[in-house]
PDB file of C-alpha atoms in Angstrom:
ATOM      1  CA  MET A1491     144.805  47.264 140.226  1.00  0.00           C
ATOM      2  CA  ARG A1492     148.237  46.396 140.435  1.00  0.00           C
ATOM      3  CA  SER A1493     151.684  47.098 138.592  1.00  0.00           C
ATOM      4  CA  PRO A1494     153.286  43.773 138.559  1.00  0.00           C
ATOM      5  CA  ASP A1495     157.199  43.410 137.914  1.00  0.00           C
ATOM      6  CA  ALA A1496     158.192  43.475 134.154  1.00  0.00           C
ATOM      7  CA  ASP A1497     158.886  40.301 133.627  1.00  0.00           C
ATOM      8  CA  GLN A1498     155.105  39.357 135.649  1.00  0.00           C
ATOM      9  CA  CYS A1499     152.836  37.575 132.953  1.00  0.00           C
ATOM     10  CA  SER A1500     149.914  38.829 134.303  1.00  0.00           C
ATOM     11  CA  GLY A1501     148.052  42.370 135.976  1.00  0.00           C
ATOM     12  CA  ARG A1502     147.824  44.676 133.271  1.00  0.00           C
ATOM     13  CA  GLY A1503     145.029  43.809 132.151  1.00  0.00           C
ATOM     14  CA  LEU A1504     142.613  46.895 134.018  1.00  0.00           C
ATOM     15  CA  ARG A1505     145.701  49.089 133.885  1.00  0.00           C
ATOM     16  CA  LEU A1506     145.266  49.292 129.820  1.00  0.00           C
ATOM     17  CA  ALA A1507     141.511  49.413 130.165  1.00  0.00           C
ATOM     18  CA  TRP A1508     141.444  52.500 131.873  1.00  0.00           C
ATOM     19  CA  GLU A1509     144.500  53.628 130.134  1.00  0.00           C
ATOM     20  CA  LEU A1510     142.545  52.741 126.551  1.00  0.00           C
ATOM     21  CA  ALA A1511     138.865  54.168 127.057  1.00  0.00           C
ATOM     22  CA  ASP A1512     137.343  57.774 127.628  1.00  0.00           C
ATOM     23  CA  ASP A1513     135.655  56.127 130.792  1.00  0.00           C
ATOM     24  CA  PHE A1514     136.358  53.308 133.508  1.00  0.00           C
ATOM     25  CA  GLY A1515     134.561  52.729 136.171  1.00  0.00           C
ATOM     26  CA  VAL A1516     134.178  49.121 139.543  1.00  0.00           C
ATOM     27  CA  THR A1517     131.006  48.515 140.772  1.00  0.00           C
ATOM     28  CA  GLU A1518     131.887  45.993 143.969  1.00  0.00           C
ATOM     29  CA  HIS A1519     129.290  43.712 144.873  1.00  0.00           C
ATOM     30  CA  ALA A1520     128.970  41.385 148.101  1.00  0.00           C
ATOM     31  CA  VAL A1521     131.242  38.815 145.826  1.00  0.00           C
ATOM     32  CA  GLY A1522     132.947  40.071 142.947  1.00  0.00           C
ATOM     33  CA  LYS A1523     132.489  43.384 140.794  1.00  0.00           C
ATOM     34  CA  THR A1524     131.636  44.637 137.183  1.00  0.00           C
ATOM     35  CA  VAL A1525     134.488  46.051 135.030  1.00  0.00           C
ATOM     36  CA  TRP A1526     132.919  48.453 132.729  1.00  0.00           C
ATOM     37  CA  LEU A1527     134.620  50.899 130.462  1.00  0.00           C
ATOM     38  CA  ALA A1528     133.244  53.330 127.268  1.00  0.00           C
ATOM     39  CA  PHE A1529     135.308  54.766 123.963  1.00  0.00           C
ATOM     40  CA  LYS A1530     134.074  57.391 122.477  1.00  0.00           C
ATOM     41  CA  ILE A1531     133.828  56.859 118.660  1.00  0.00           C
ATOM     42  CA  ALA A1532     133.300  59.117 115.714  1.00  0.00           C
ATOM     43  CA  SER A1533     129.559  59.140 114.238  1.00  0.00           C
ATOM     44  CA  ALA A1534     128.972  56.938 111.165  1.00  0.00           C
ATOM     45  CA  PRO A1535     128.507  58.924 108.329  1.00  0.00           C
ATOM     46  CA  ALA A1536     125.449  60.209 107.206  1.00  0.00           C
ATOM     47  CA  TRP A1537     125.502  56.854 103.547  1.00  0.00           C
ATOM     48  CA  LEU A1538     125.696  54.424 106.371  1.00  0.00           C
ATOM     49  CA  ARG A1539     122.723  56.160 108.856  1.00  0.00           C
ATOM     50  CA  SER A1540     120.840  56.344 105.987  1.00  0.00           C
ATOM     51  CA  ARG A1541     121.407  52.855 105.063  1.00  0.00           C
ATOM     52  CA  ALA A1542     119.522  51.293 109.239  1.00  0.00           C
TER      53      ALA A1542
END
């Protein structure tokens, strides 16, 4: 992750994802990488689950 200067317009995406996510990872590939993240959410109310 980069640490951009205050006046730069890019370079904050991965830092924001890392700060907001409950889990975060990067898998390097021969060409490129996969970035994944997960968020914990509260379970749906019972009345909504019964409609599925």
